[in-house]
XYZ file of C-alpha atoms in Angstrom:
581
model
C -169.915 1.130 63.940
C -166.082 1.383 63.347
C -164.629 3.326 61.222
C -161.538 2.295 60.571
C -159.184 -0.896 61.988
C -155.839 0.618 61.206
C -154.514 3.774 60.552
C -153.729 5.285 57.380
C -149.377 5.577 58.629
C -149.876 2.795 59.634
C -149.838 0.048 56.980
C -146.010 -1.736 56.614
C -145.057 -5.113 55.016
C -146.269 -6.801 57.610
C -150.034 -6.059 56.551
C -149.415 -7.897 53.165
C -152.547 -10.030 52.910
C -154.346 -8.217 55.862
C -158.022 -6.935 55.153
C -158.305 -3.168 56.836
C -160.770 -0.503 57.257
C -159.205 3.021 56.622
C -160.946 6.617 56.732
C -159.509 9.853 55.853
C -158.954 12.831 53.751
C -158.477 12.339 49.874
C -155.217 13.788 49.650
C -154.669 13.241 45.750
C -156.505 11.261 43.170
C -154.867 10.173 39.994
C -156.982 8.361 37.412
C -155.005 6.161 34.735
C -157.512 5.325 32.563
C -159.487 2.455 34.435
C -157.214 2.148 37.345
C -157.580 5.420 40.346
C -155.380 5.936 42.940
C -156.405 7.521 45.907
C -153.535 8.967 48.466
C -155.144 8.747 51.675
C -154.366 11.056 54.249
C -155.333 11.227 58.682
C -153.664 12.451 61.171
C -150.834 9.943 61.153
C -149.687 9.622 57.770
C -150.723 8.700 53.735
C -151.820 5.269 52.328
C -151.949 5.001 48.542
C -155.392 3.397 47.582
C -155.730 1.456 43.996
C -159.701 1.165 43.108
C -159.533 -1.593 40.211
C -162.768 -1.621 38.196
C -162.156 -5.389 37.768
C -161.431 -6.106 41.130
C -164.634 -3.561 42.630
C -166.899 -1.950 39.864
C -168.699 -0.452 42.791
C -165.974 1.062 44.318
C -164.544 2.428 40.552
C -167.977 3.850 39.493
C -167.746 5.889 43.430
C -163.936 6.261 42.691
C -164.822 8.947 39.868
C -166.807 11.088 41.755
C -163.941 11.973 44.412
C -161.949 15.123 44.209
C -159.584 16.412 46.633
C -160.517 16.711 50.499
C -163.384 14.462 49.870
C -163.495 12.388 53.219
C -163.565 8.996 52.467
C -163.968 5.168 54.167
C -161.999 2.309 52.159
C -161.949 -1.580 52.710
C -159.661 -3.444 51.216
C -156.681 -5.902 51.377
C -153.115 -4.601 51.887
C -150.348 -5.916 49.102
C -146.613 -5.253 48.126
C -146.349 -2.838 45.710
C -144.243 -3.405 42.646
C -140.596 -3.122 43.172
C -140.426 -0.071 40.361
C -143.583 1.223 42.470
C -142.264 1.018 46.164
C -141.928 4.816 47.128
C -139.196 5.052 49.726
C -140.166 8.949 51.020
C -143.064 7.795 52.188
C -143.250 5.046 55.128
C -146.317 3.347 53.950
C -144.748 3.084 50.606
C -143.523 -0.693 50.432
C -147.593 -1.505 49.950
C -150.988 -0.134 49.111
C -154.443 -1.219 49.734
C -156.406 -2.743 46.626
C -160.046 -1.538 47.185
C -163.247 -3.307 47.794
C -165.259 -1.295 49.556
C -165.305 2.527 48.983
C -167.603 5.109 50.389
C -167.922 8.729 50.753
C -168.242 9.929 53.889
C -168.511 13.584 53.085
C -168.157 15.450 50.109
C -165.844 18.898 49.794
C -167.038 22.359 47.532
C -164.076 23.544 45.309
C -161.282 24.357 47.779
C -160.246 28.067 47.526
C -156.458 27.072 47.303
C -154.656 23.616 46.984
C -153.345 21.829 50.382
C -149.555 22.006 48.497
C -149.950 25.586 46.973
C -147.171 27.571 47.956
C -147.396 31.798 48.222
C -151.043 31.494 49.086
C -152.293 34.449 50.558
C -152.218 35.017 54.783
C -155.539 36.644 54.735
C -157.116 33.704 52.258
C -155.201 30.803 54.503
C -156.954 32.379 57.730
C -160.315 33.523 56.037
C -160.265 29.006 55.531
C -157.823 28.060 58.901
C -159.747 24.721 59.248
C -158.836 23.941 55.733
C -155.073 25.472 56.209
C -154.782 23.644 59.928
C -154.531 20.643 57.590
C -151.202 21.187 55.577
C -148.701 18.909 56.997
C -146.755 21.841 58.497
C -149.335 23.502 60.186
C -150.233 20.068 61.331
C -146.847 19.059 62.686
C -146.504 22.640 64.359
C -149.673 22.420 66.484
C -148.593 18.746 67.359
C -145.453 19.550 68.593
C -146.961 22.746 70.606
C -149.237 19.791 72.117
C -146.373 17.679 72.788
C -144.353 20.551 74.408
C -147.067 21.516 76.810
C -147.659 17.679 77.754
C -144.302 17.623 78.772
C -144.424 21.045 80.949
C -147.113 19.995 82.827
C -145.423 17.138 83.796
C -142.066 18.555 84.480
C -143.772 20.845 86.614
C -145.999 18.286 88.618
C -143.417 16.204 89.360
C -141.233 19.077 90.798
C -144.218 19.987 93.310
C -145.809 22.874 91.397
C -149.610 22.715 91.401
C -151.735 23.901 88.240
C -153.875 26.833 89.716
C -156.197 28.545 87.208
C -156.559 32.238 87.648
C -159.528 33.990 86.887
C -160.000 35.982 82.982
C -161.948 39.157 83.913
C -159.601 41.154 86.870
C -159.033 44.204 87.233
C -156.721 46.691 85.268
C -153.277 46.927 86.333
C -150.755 48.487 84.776
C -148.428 45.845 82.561
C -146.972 47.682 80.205
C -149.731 47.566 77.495
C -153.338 48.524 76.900
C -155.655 46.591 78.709
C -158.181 44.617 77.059
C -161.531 45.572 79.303
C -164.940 43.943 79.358
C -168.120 46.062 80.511
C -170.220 44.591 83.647
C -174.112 44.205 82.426
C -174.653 43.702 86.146
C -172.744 47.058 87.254
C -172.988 49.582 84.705
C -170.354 51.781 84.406
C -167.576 49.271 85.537
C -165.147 47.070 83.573
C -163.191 44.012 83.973
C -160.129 43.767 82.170
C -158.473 40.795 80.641
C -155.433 39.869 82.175
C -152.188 40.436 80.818
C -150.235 38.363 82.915
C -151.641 37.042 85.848
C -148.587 38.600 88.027
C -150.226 39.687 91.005
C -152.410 36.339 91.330
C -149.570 34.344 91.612
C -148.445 36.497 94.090
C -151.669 36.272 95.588
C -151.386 32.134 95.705
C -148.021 32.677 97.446
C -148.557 34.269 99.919
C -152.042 32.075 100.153
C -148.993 29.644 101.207
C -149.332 27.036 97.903
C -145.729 27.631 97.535
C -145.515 26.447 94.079
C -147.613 27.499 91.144
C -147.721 26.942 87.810
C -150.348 27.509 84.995
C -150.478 27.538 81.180
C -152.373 30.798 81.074
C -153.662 33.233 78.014
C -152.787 36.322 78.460
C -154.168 39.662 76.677
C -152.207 43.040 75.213
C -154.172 45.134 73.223
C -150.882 46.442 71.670
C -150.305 47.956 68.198
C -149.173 44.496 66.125
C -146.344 43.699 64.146
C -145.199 40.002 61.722
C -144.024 38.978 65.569
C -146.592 39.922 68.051
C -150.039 38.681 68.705
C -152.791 40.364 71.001
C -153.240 36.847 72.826
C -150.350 35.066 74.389
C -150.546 31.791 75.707
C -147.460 31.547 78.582
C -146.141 29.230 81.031
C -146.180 30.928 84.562
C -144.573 29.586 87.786
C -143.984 31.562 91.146
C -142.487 29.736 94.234
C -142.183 30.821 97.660
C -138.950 30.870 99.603
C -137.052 31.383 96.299
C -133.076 30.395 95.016
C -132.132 31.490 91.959
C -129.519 28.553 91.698
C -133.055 25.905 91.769
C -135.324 27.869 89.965
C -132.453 28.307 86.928
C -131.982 24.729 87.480
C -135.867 23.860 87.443
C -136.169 25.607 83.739
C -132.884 24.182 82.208
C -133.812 20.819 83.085
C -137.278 21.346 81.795
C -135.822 22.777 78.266
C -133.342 19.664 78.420
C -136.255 17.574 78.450
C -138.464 19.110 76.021
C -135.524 19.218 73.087
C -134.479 16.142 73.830
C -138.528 14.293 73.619
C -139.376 16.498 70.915
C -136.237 16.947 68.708
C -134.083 14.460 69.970
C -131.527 16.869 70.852
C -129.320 17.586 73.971
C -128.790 21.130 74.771
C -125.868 21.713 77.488
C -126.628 22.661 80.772
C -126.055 24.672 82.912
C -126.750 27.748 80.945
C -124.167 30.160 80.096
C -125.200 33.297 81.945
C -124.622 37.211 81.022
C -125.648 40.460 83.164
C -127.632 43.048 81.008
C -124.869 45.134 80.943
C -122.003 42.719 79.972
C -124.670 41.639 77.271
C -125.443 45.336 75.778
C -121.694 46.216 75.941
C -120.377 42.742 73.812
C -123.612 41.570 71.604
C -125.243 45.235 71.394
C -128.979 43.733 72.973
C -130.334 42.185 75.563
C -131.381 38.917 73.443
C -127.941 37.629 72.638
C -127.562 35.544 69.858
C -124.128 33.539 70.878
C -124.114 31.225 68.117
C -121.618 33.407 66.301
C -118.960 35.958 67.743
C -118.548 39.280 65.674
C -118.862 41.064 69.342
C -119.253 45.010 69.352
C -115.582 46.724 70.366
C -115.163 50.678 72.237
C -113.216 53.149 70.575
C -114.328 55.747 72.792
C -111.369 56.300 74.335
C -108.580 55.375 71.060
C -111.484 58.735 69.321
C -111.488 61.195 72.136
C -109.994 64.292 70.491
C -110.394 62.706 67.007
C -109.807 65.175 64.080
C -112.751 63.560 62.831
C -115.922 65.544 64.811
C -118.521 62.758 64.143
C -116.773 60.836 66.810
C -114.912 63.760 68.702
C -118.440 64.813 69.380
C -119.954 61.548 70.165
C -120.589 60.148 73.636
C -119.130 56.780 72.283
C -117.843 55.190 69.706
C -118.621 51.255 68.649
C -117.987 49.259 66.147
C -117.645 45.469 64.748
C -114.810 43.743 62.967
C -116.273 42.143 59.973
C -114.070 39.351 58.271
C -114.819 39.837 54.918
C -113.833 43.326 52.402
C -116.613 44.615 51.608
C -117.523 46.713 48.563
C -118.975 49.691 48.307
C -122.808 48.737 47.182
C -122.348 45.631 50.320
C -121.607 49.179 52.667
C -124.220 51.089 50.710
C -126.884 48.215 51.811
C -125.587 48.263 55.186
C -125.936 52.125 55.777
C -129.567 51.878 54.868
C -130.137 48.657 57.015
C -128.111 51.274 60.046
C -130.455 54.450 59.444
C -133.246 52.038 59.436
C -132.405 51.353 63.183
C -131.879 55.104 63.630
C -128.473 56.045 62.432
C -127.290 59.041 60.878
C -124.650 57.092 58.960
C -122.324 54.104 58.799
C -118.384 55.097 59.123
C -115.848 52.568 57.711
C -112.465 51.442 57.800
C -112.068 48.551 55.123
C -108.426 47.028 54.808
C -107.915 44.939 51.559
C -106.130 41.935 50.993
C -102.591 43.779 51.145
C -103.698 45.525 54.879
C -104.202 48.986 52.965
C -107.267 50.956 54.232
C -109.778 52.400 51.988
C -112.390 54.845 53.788
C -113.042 58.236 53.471
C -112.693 59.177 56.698
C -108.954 57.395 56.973
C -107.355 60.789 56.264
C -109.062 62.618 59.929
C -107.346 59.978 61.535
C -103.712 60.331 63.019
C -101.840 57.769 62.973
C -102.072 56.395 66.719
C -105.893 55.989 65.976
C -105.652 54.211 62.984
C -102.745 51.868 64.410
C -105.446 51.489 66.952
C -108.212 50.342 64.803
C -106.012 48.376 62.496
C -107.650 45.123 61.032
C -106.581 42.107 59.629
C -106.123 42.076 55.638
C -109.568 41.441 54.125
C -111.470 43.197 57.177
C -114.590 45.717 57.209
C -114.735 47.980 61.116
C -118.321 49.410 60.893
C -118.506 51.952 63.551
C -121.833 53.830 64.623
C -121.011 57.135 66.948
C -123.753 58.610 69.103
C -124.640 57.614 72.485
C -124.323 54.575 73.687
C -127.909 53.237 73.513
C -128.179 54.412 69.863
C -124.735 52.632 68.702
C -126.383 49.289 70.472
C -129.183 49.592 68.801
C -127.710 50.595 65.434
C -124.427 47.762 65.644
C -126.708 44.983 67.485
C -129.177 44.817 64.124
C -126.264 44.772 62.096
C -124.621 42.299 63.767
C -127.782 39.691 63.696
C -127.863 40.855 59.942
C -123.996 40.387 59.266
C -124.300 36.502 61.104
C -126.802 35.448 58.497
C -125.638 37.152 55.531
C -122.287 36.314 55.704
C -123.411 32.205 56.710
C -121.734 32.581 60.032
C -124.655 31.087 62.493
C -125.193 27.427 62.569
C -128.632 26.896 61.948
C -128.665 23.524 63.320
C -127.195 25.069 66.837
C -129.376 25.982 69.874
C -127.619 27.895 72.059
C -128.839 29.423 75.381
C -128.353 32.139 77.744
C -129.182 33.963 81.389
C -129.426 37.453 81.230
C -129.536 38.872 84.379
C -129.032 42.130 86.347
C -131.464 43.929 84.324
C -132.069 47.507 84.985
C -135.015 48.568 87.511
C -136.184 51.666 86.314
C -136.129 53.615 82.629
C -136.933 57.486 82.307
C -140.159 57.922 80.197
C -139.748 61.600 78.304
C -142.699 62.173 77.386
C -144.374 61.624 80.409
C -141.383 62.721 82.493
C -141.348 60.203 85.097
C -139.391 56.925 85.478
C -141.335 53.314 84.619
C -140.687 50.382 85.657
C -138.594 48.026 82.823
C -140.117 44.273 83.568
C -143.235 46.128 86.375
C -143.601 48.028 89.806
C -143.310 44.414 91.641
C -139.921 43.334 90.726
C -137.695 43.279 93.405
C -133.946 45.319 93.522
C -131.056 43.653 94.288
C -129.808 43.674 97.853
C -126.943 46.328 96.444
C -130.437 48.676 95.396
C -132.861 48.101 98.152
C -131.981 50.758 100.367
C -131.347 53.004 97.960
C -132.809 52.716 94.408
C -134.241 56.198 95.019
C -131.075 57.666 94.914
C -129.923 56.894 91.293
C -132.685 55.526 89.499
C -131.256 55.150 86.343
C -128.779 52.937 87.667
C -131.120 50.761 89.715
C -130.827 46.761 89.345
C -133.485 44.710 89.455
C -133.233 40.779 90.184
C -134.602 40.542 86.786
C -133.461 38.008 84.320
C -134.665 36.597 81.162
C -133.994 33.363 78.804
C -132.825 33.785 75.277
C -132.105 31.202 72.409
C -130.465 31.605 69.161
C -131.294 35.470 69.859
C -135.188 35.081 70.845
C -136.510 35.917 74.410
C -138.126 32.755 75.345
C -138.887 34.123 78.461
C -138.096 36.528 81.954
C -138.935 36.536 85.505
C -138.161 38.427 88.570
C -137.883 38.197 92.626
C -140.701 40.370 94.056
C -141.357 42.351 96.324
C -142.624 40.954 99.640
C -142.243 44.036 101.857
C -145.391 46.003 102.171
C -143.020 49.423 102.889
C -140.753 47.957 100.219
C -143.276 48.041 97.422
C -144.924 51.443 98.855
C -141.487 52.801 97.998
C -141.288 51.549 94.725
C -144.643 52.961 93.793
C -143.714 56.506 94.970
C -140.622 56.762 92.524
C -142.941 55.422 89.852
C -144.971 58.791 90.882
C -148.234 57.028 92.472
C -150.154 58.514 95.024
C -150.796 57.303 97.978
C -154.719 57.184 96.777
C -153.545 55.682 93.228
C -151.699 52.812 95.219
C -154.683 52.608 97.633
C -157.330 52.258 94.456
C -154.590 49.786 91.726
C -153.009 47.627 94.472
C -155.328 48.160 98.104
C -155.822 44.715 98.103
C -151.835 43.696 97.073
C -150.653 45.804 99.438
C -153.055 44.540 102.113
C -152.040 40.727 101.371
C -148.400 41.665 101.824
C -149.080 42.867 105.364
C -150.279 39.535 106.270
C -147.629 36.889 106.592
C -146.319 37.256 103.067
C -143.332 35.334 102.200
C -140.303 35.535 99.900
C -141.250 34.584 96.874
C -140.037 34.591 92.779
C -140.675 33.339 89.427
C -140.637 33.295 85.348
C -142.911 32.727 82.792
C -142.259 31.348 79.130
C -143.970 32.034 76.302
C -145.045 28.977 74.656
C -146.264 30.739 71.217
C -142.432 31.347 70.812
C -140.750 28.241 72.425
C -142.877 26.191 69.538
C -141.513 29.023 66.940
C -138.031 27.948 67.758
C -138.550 24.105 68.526
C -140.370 24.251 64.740
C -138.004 26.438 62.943
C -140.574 28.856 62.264
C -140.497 31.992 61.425
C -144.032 33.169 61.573
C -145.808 33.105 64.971
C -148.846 32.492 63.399
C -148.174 29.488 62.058
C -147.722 27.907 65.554
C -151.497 29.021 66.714
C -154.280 27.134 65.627
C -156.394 30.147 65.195
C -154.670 33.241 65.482
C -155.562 36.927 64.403
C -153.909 38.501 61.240
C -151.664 41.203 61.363
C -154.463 43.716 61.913
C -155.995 42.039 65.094
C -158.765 40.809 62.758
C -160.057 37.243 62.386
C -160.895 36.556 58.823
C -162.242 33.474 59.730
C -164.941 34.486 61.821
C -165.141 38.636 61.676
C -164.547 39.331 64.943
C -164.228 41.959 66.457
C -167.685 42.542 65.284
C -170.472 44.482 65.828
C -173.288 44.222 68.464
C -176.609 45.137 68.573
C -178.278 48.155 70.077
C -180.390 46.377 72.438
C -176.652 44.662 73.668
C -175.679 48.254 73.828
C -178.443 49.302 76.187
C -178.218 46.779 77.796
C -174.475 46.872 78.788
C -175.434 50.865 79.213
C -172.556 51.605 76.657
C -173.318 55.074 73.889
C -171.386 54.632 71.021
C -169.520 58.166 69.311
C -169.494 58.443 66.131
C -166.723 60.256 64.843
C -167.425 63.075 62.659
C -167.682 63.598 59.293
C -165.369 66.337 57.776
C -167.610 68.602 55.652
C-alpha cells in the first residue's frame, strides 16, 4: 500500500491537473458553509485541501468529523487557485488539491494546547513533547541539529578521524561535577558511573595508536541546573596523536565554515581571531568574549592610587567602561542593581553631559589630574567597579554584555568568532584549601610551566583553549599529558596520594608507561552549536526530549521509583529521612 505519491511541500504549478495521494497532520480546518478546507501539514511543508460536497459527498460527510491533528490520507487532483486566493507566504500556495478521496487515518483527543499557542506553559509543552516536537520551530531546530551532525561526521571522516564509541558505564573520575553512578546487580556494593566526558578513553585510543578519534558522545553531570544547563550533554569529541595546534585550529574552523555555510548559507571568516585568557579578562572582562561590539573594560588603577576617594584608594584595582550615551539617574539606578547582582557593592559614575560637564557624586574626591584622566567625551557614562580584579571582571563583563544589547550596539545578524588560549592551569579552592585543576588534572602546561608549575601555581598556564561565538563557549580542548612522571606531578599539587592516583588513574598511568604518544584535542558541544546556528535562546528547545529545569521529565516521570524486590536485588537500603516531631 502507498500512502502518499507526493509530498504535502511539495505541490507547485506544475501539478495543475495531476492526481496525488497526500497524508499528514490536519493542521487547520475551516468550514464555509458546504465547502472545508483542510491545511495539510508533514514534515516538508502545508497543502491547502478543498473537500467540495458536490464534487465528493463522501469525502464532505468524513470532512466534518476532522478536528485539528487528526492524521489524515487525501486523493485528489491538484488546480490553480484563484488569483485573489494564491497565498504567496506559503510555497504551495499558487494551488490546492480538490478532494476525492478522504480518509482518516487516526483520530486525535482534545489537544491540551494549540500547535500556534504562544506562552504555553514549559512544564505542559514537555508533560506532551511528542505533540510540542511538532510546532514548526521545534521541528526546524531538531532538523538543523540533524543536519549539523551529518555534516560533522563527514568533515571528520574525510580528515582521517575514525568514529570510536566509548563505553556508558566507567568508572568515576573526577570532572568537575557529580557523577552520575549506576549500581552493579552482579557485584554488590560497586558502581559504574556515567561518563562525563569520555577524556581518558580517548586518551586511551591514542595511545592504542588510532591516531585520530572522533565521536558524537552523551555525556552526564549530575550538576545543580539552571535556564542554560542540562544534566545530559551530547558533544563532539576528537583527540589526535602527534598534535599541532596550527592543524587542529585549522581542522575546526574549516569544519564551522562548512556547517554555516550548508546550513545558513553564511561565510564566517577564517582564520579565527585569537585572544590569550588574560588579554581576554583584562579588555572584554570574561573568558567568552563577545567581539561583536567594542565598549572594552579600561584600568584606572594607577590614574586612583592615592585617590581622596577611599573606595578606590583602598581597592586592588580599579575598572571601568566608557559608555556612549548620558545616562540618567533611574538608567544608573537599574544598572547598580544589575552590578550587585554580579556581586558588587556599588556602581561609581562619572557622567559628562552634552556640554562635557560631569555630574557624579563622587566628582568632588577627585583632584583634578584624576579627573583630566578619566575625562569623557560630551554625552558619555564611565561606570567603574573597584575591588579586586576578579570581582571588577565579573561585575563590568555582565554589564558590558548587558550595555551591548540595551543600548542596540551588537549586530544580531553577525557571527563572530574567537581562540582563547593560554588559560590558567590551576585555581585555589578555599574551602577545601587545595588548588584544582581549571579544564582537569590531564591538561598539559605550556613548555614555559612544565618544569615548574609547582612553583607558582596560581600563575600556571595550561595549553588550554576554548571556542567562543557571539559570547557563547561553543567549545575547549587541551594538549595532555603524555609523561607518566609528568602527570604523577600534576596529581601531587592537586593533593593526591600516591594510593588515590594508584586507585582513580592505575590503569592511565600504566598506559602512559607504554609507548604513549603526544597527543591533543577539543570537544564541541552540539546542544549549544544548534542554540546559536537556530537563534535560540532556550537549550531546551534544541533537544528532542530534554529534562525541565528541575532534572525531571514530565513526559515520562523519571527519575522514578523502583520496586523493593529491584532494591534487594541491586542490594541497595533506602534512608528515609526523618520526620521532625
Amino acid at each position: 500500500m502507498s500512502w502518499r505519491d507526493l509530498m504535502c511541500g511539495e505541490p507547485r504549478a506544475g501539478h495543475v491537473g495531476r492526481g496525488v495521494t497526500l497524508a499528514g497532520w490536519t493542521a487547520r480546518r475551516r468550514d464555509h458553509g458546504g465547502l472545508v478546507f483542510v491545511d495539510l501539514r508533514d514534515r516538508t511543508g502545508v497543502t491547502q485541501l478543498v473537500i467540495n460536497p458536490e464534487r465528493s459527498p463522501g469525502a464532505a460527510a468524513v470532512a466534518h468529523e476532522i478536528r485539528n491533528e487528526f492524521v489524515l490520507q487525501a486523493t485528489g487532483e491538484v488546480v490553480a487557485r484563484a488569483p485573489e486566493t494564491v497565498n504567496p507566504r506559503m510555497p504551495t500556495g499558487e494551488v490546492e488539491v480538490q478532494v476525492d478521496e478522504l480518509r482518516i487515518v487516526s483520530r486525535s483527543t482534545p489537544l491540551p494546547f494549540q500547535l500556534d499557542e504562544e506562552g504555553v506553559d514549559e512544564t505542559l509543552r514537555l508533560r506532551y513533547r511528542w505533540l510540542d516536537l511538532r510546532r514548526e520551530k521545534l521541528q526546524r531546530n531538531i532538523r538543523l541539529r540533524a543536519q549539523m551532525v551529518g555534516i560533522i561526521r563527514r568533515h571528520m571522516e574525510e580528515a582521517g578521524f575514525l568514529d570510536i564509541q566509548t563505553p556508558i558505564l566507567f568508572k568515576p573520575t573526577p570532572e568537575g561535577a557529580r557523577d552520575f553512578v549506576v549500581p552493579s546487580r552482579l557485584h554488590k556494593g560497586r558502581f559504574f558511573a556515567l561518563p562525563q566526558s569520555p577524556q581518558i578513553l580517548k586518551q586511551l585510543t591514542m595511545v592504542a595508536g588510532f591516531e585520530r578519534y572522533y565521536q558524537i558522545a552523551i555525556c552526564f553531570r549530575d550538576e545543580d541546573l539552571r535556564a542554560d544547563r542540562v544534566q545530559e550533554i551530547t558533544q563532539l569529541d576528537v583527540e589526535m596523536s602527534f598534535p599541532d595546534q596550527e592543524e587542529l585550529f585549522g581542522l575546526m574552523e574549516e569544519m564551522y565554515a562548512r556547517i554555516w555555510r550548508e546550513t545558513l548559507g553564511v561565510e564566517i571568516e577564517t582564520p579565527f581571531p585569537r585572544l590569550t585568557h588574560a588579554e581576554a579578562d583584562r579588555r572584554f572582562g570574561s573568558d567568552k568574549p563577545d567581539l561583536r561590539f567594542g565598549l572594552e573594560l579600561e584600568d584606572a588603577t594607577g590614574v586612583t592610587r592615592g585617590s581622596a576617594f577611599g573606595v578606590f584608594a583602598d581597592a586592588a584595582a580599579v575598572r571601568f567602561l566608557r559608555v556612549p550615551q548620558e545616562l540618567s539617574r533611574s538608567d544608573l539606578a537599574r544598572l547598580e542593581e544589575i552590578a550587585k547582582e554580579w556581586g558588587a557593592r556599588g556602581l561609581a559614575y562619572l557622567v559628562y553631559d552634552e556640554e562635557g560637564e560631569v555630574r557624579s557624586p563622587i566628582a568632588k574626591f577627585l583632584s583634578a589630574a584624576e579627573l583630566e584622566s578619566l575625562r569623557g567625551e560630551p554625552a558619555t557614562t564611565l561606570l567603574f567597579a573597584a575591588d579586586d580584579w576578579e570581582k571588577t571582571s565579573r561585575v563590568l563583563g555582565a554589564l558590558r554584555v548587558h550595555l551591548g544589547r540595551e543600548l542596540g550596539l551588537i549586530d544580531e545578524d553577525a557571527f563572530t568568532f574567537v581562540w582563547v588560549t593560554d588559560f590558567p592551569m590551576f585555581e585555589w579552592d578555599e574551602d577545601e584549601r587545595r588548588w584544582g585543576a581549571v579544564h582537569h588534572p590531564f591538561t598539559r602546561p605550556t613548555e614555559e610551566w612544565k618544569g615548574r608549575f609547582h612553583e607558582e601555581p596560581g600563575r600556571a598556564l595550561a595549553h588550554a583553549y576554548d571556542v567562543i561565538v557571539n559570547g557563547n563557549e561553543l567549545g575547549g580542548g587541551s594538549f595532555r599529558i603524555h609523561e607518566p612522571e609528568l602527570q604523577a606531578r600534576v596529581f601531587d599539587l592537586l593533593d593526591l596520594s600516591p594510593e588515590e592516583q594508584r586507585t582513580k588513574f592505575g590503569f592511565l598511568l600504566d598506559a602512559l608507561a607504554m609507548g604513549a604518544p603526544p597527543m591533543g584535542g577539543i570537544a564541541f558541544g552540539i546542544d549549544r552549536m544548534t542554540m546559536v546556528l537556530a537563534g535560540e535562546p532556550n537549550l531546551r528547545d534544541v533537544i528532542a526530549f530534554p529534562k525541565n529545569q528541575a532534572g525531571l521529565d514530565p513526559m515520562s516521570g523519571a527519575p522514578s521509583e523502583i520496586t523493593e524486590a529491584q532494591l534487594e536485588e541491586l542490594g541497595i537500603a533506602l534512608v528515609q529521612p526523618e520526620v521532625e516531631a
